[in-house]
């Protein structure tokens, strides 16, 4: 089971659940699992079948470049974070 | 000094200090920068800028300028195609609102800061172009400006962008419109981020001491030597060629193409040498404007900024207003932290407050913490990235507060940090856990340094310590290495060289192939000459482009191994390669040097070209610990830096001289940020100090020799263990100097810069308080 961390600002949509375990092989499946448990959360994570612009996903601490198609392992940690750019 | 945590791994080239490949051209003045471009028939562009910080543009009349002899074209914001206000991904996790970016290049309905580009002309000489600007008539309705985050967030503050997306949108970054035409709510708060781990309320209850403080920093400029310049040529076949100074030719291409609604393949960007960027040369300002003028005239057009224009239109970093609160137990363990950061974005969204919030307490293992960040518009130039964007200001607050706590606890500041240091597995405020990191090793190296072990004696002197964190970045990168028949290699890669990436790129190739670095000629390719390579930013160039070069060299090695095998009539597995020599394992003594085999390439199958396109992961974060001694003149408030030591986990220093240079450069900029530099505005929003005469950059008299200690904890995510090194050195200096000043004067300064007047006021206030 992957461990999914809910961004602080989305906690109102999960009734305060900050992390949970989900069976999922991709980030898309993670979000589908979240939507099943917390209807309405998807629209804050996905836009036009892509990760919401300005949002990044980190799997096992590494920012993904594959977005929704990023693979998630059985013991992976998944975080949704604001996208950052350096100087 | 270099301290290596993995001394057993031996390299032949990595870790050495070869002469820089671009050195001769630069010291002889032959290197070509963007302003050096001169083309047949070229015109000169100039930009008319708003004299008002906030004004509605009722009309723009270009006819007077167009009637002037020698003027061939004039443009305003109406000449830019309408683009969407939704955020778009330019393929590098660098999201842009093209509508705002276009408006920043040429204003549409409002001027939002003094210096905002309103119109532009192209003429046969720069002087004619300048004169023509005076003939453009702009009818403004002047509006009340807001110049600080506090004023901007106040009730009834003038709204700078009427259709900005509401702050309540949970995950959205950097403004934008949820859909085009969405006008739900008026606000100057472009975005709000909150990160939390654990329960800060519980953590504060467990604390024996809780301190809460407020901090202010001013906007400062990156201060690169070379002003922006762009030359555009829109040819009759519809192709657009741009010569410019940037940190990423592909980003310039894609942004320009998007703003002009052109296919990216129609735009070719040729990167020139770059005279400093520090994050500010990652956005377009001039390129689309020069292109529009070129399209109208059919001739190449060059626009070159003056220094005052750079200050007033090409992004400083944010000023910040911050509140921080930290609780500790008497045993020196931090139990909780809470902070709110309001960063001024300038006139358009996109301050670096999101990284600031995530970096603020990142060096420490704090179980219960919460950090909130606000991205706030003001009527000032739109900010752009500046070295470790967001982290330096945040660290100024957190690291000075921690120093106060250490002082209250009677603990040595390094020991206090050791007791709370982040380590592998520690979760940051965004809940992401660290892999292998070298922060504790940095603290140990600082503690054991000659500097820290030397007593500081004398009146009005103080020693300060501060730590810093930066995430480091990566991205796609490409490299092509062609083997010449003389055994030398022509290497083309895609990272504009702002900190030595050509040298480190060549060193990756030389290490793999066992040949001298001097046998490799590295070149930064234009957008038609090399595969996509993301911007030189986020301390990523050596990591990602080094990796691409490593792979391209391995590609060569594979091809040449196969050639040698075919030449000897053996299997490839029966050929060994070491130290630049191919050996036939089936027949002892049969060898071919790299050079010899390179010379035989046409008779063994044709040209040998190694290629790589990579998207590497595992950049790994960086930590730094700085120690500084200062002396404060009690009569004038002037702060003199006596000694400075910067310790940094660099993974593996590919070229230690460049790494040391990056660290020293970051510290020097930090000294300016700490003591001298600030944007000063009058009440109408006009910048009072837009020249280097009045904007006080540090000089050699202000900055002593900066001692560096390179701590090498190899990054497992890179073939040679490298980490990004260019940004974290600017994170600790402001806090370290503030802590030194605090200990020297017995009073804490919580506002930057710590200029003589401000320091003197603090000293006098302390004396008055008895």
PDB file of C-alpha atoms in Angstrom, chain A residues 3 5-13 18-19 41 43-48 50-67 70-71 77-87, chain B residues 86-89 92-95 167-173 178 192-196 247 278-280 282 354-355 358 385-389 427 430-433 470-471 536-538 615 617-620 727:
ATOM      1  CA  UNK A   3       1.166   6.150   1.747  1.00  0.00           C
ATOM      2  CA  UNK A   5       0.059  12.639   2.236  1.00  0.00           C
ATOM      3  CA  UNK A   6      -2.730  15.172   1.923  1.00  0.00           C
ATOM      4  CA  UNK A   7      -1.558  18.786   1.459  1.00  0.00           C
ATOM      5  CA  UNK A   8      -2.468  20.909   4.463  1.00  0.00           C
ATOM      6  CA  UNK A   9      -4.751  23.116   2.430  1.00  0.00           C
ATOM      7  CA  UNK A  10      -6.761  20.124   1.240  1.00  0.00           C
ATOM      8  CA  UNK A  11      -7.390  18.763   4.728  1.00  0.00           C
ATOM      9  CA  UNK A  12     -10.885  20.303   4.791  1.00  0.00           C
ATOM     10  CA  UNK A  13     -11.752  17.956   1.930  1.00  0.00           C
ATOM     11  CA  UNK A  18      -3.550  13.925   6.753  1.00  0.00           C
ATOM     12  CA  UNK A  19      -2.237  10.645   5.442  1.00  0.00           C
ATOM     13  CA  UNK A  41     -10.957  16.382  -3.998  1.00  0.00           C
ATOM     14  CA  UNK A  43     -10.865  18.863  -8.959  1.00  0.00           C
ATOM     15  CA  UNK A  44      -8.160  20.356  -6.760  1.00  0.00           C
ATOM     16  CA  UNK A  45      -5.550  17.977  -8.091  1.00  0.00           C
ATOM     17  CA  UNK A  46      -6.425  17.440 -11.735  1.00  0.00           C
ATOM     18  CA  UNK A  47      -7.354  19.742 -14.577  1.00  0.00           C
ATOM     19  CA  UNK A  48      -8.039  18.587 -18.107  1.00  0.00           C
ATOM     20  CA  UNK A  50      -3.361  16.495 -16.200  1.00  0.00           C
ATOM     21  CA  UNK A  51      -1.989  17.334 -12.823  1.00  0.00           C
ATOM     22  CA  UNK A  52      -3.268  20.788 -11.854  1.00  0.00           C
ATOM     23  CA  UNK A  53      -0.952  23.466 -13.282  1.00  0.00           C
ATOM     24  CA  UNK A  54       1.257  24.760 -10.518  1.00  0.00           C
ATOM     25  CA  UNK A  55       1.092  21.489  -8.653  1.00  0.00           C
ATOM     26  CA  UNK A  56       3.838  18.885  -8.502  1.00  0.00           C
ATOM     27  CA  UNK A  57       3.777  15.330  -7.255  1.00  0.00           C
ATOM     28  CA  UNK A  58       6.653  13.750  -5.410  1.00  0.00           C
ATOM     29  CA  UNK A  59       6.938   9.984  -5.205  1.00  0.00           C
ATOM     30  CA  UNK A  60       9.406   8.737  -2.633  1.00  0.00           C
ATOM     31  CA  UNK A  61      10.740  12.251  -2.244  1.00  0.00           C
ATOM     32  CA  UNK A  62      11.478  12.769  -5.925  1.00  0.00           C
ATOM     33  CA  UNK A  63       9.491  15.283  -7.932  1.00  0.00           C
ATOM     34  CA  UNK A  64       7.933  13.514 -10.861  1.00  0.00           C
ATOM     35  CA  UNK A  65       8.028  14.604 -14.444  1.00  0.00           C
ATOM     36  CA  UNK A  66       5.453  12.051 -15.509  1.00  0.00           C
ATOM     37  CA  UNK A  67       2.541  13.570 -13.598  1.00  0.00           C
ATOM     38  CA  UNK A  70       4.140   8.361 -12.553  1.00  0.00           C
ATOM     39  CA  UNK A  71       4.519   4.843 -11.169  1.00  0.00           C
ATOM     40  CA  UNK A  77       5.179   7.823  -0.307  1.00  0.00           C
ATOM     41  CA  UNK A  78       3.183  10.262  -2.434  1.00  0.00           C
ATOM     42  CA  UNK A  79       3.119  14.021  -1.785  1.00  0.00           C
ATOM     43  CA  UNK A  80       1.337  16.779  -3.666  1.00  0.00           C
ATOM     44  CA  UNK A  81       3.327  20.006  -3.510  1.00  0.00           C
ATOM     45  CA  UNK A  82       3.404  23.427  -5.144  1.00  0.00           C
ATOM     46  CA  UNK A  83       5.732  23.322  -8.130  1.00  0.00           C
ATOM     47  CA  UNK A  84       8.990  25.102  -7.431  1.00  0.00           C
ATOM     48  CA  UNK A  85      11.581  26.634  -9.674  1.00  0.00           C
ATOM     49  CA  UNK A  86      15.069  27.604  -8.643  1.00  0.00           C
ATOM     50  CA  UNK A  87      17.212  30.598  -9.454  1.00  0.00           C
TER      51      UNK A  87
ATOM     52  CA  UNK B  86      -4.411  30.156 -17.184  1.00  0.00           C
ATOM     53  CA  UNK B  87      -1.163  28.757 -15.880  1.00  0.00           C
ATOM     54  CA  UNK B  88       0.825  26.760 -18.392  1.00  0.00           C
ATOM     55  CA  UNK B  89       3.645  24.328 -17.833  1.00  0.00           C
ATOM     56  CA  UNK B  92      10.165  22.222 -16.454  1.00  0.00           C
ATOM     57  CA  UNK B  93       7.723  22.467 -13.574  1.00  0.00           C
ATOM     58  CA  UNK B  94       8.102  26.187 -14.234  1.00  0.00           C
ATOM     59  CA  UNK B  95       4.538  27.378 -14.507  1.00  0.00           C
ATOM     60  CA  UNK B 167      -6.616  33.367  -2.643  1.00  0.00           C
ATOM     61  CA  UNK B 168      -8.858  30.616  -1.307  1.00  0.00           C
ATOM     62  CA  UNK B 169      -8.063  28.290  -4.197  1.00  0.00           C
ATOM     63  CA  UNK B 170      -6.442  25.470  -2.347  1.00  0.00           C
ATOM     64  CA  UNK B 171      -3.504  24.285  -4.382  1.00  0.00           C
ATOM     65  CA  UNK B 172      -3.061  26.854  -7.071  1.00  0.00           C
ATOM     66  CA  UNK B 173       0.197  28.713  -7.470  1.00  0.00           C
ATOM     67  CA  UNK B 178      -9.480  29.728 -13.140  1.00  0.00           C
ATOM     68  CA  UNK B 192      -1.710  31.400  -0.037  1.00  0.00           C
ATOM     69  CA  UNK B 193       0.147  28.266   0.993  1.00  0.00           C
ATOM     70  CA  UNK B 194      -0.026  26.436   4.286  1.00  0.00           C
ATOM     71  CA  UNK B 195       2.208  23.557   5.300  1.00  0.00           C
ATOM     72  CA  UNK B 196       1.867  21.733   8.556  1.00  0.00           C
ATOM     73  CA  UNK B 247      19.815  31.191 -18.364  1.00  0.00           C
ATOM     74  CA  UNK B 278      21.331  34.545 -10.553  1.00  0.00           C
ATOM     75  CA  UNK B 279      17.782  33.548 -11.464  1.00  0.00           C
ATOM     76  CA  UNK B 280      16.693  36.796 -13.074  1.00  0.00           C
ATOM     77  CA  UNK B 282      14.871  32.982 -16.714  1.00  0.00           C
ATOM     78  CA  UNK B 354       6.143  28.709  -1.613  1.00  0.00           C
ATOM     79  CA  UNK B 355       9.788  27.589  -1.487  1.00  0.00           C
ATOM     80  CA  UNK B 358       9.167  24.885   2.741  1.00  0.00           C
ATOM     81  CA  UNK B 385      14.011  34.324  -9.086  1.00  0.00           C
ATOM     82  CA  UNK B 386      17.146  35.114  -7.139  1.00  0.00           C
ATOM     83  CA  UNK B 387      19.434  32.317  -5.941  1.00  0.00           C
ATOM     84  CA  UNK B 388      17.555  29.826  -3.717  1.00  0.00           C
ATOM     85  CA  UNK B 389      14.379  31.853  -4.225  1.00  0.00           C
ATOM     86  CA  UNK B 427      10.299  15.044   7.660  1.00  0.00           C
ATOM     87  CA  UNK B 430       5.706  19.520   3.757  1.00  0.00           C
ATOM     88  CA  UNK B 431       6.022  15.990   5.200  1.00  0.00           C
ATOM     89  CA  UNK B 432       8.603  14.875   2.636  1.00  0.00           C
ATOM     90  CA  UNK B 433      11.322  12.763   4.284  1.00  0.00           C
ATOM     91  CA  UNK B 470      17.986  24.550  -0.596  1.00  0.00           C
ATOM     92  CA  UNK B 471      16.150  21.835  -2.483  1.00  0.00           C
ATOM     93  CA  UNK B 536      20.351  26.725 -15.934  1.00  0.00           C
ATOM     94  CA  UNK B 537      18.610  27.271 -12.642  1.00  0.00           C
ATOM     95  CA  UNK B 538      17.853  25.477  -9.416  1.00  0.00           C
ATOM     96  CA  UNK B 615      15.840  13.343 -17.357  1.00  0.00           C
ATOM     97  CA  UNK B 617      16.352  12.289 -10.723  1.00  0.00           C
ATOM     98  CA  UNK B 618      18.077  12.344  -7.374  1.00  0.00           C
ATOM     99  CA  UNK B 619      19.408  15.909  -7.318  1.00  0.00           C
ATOM    100  CA  UNK B 620      19.351  15.861  -3.518  1.00  0.00           C
ATOM    101  CA  UNK B 727      22.186  28.599  -4.510  1.00  0.00           C
TER     102      UNK B 727
END
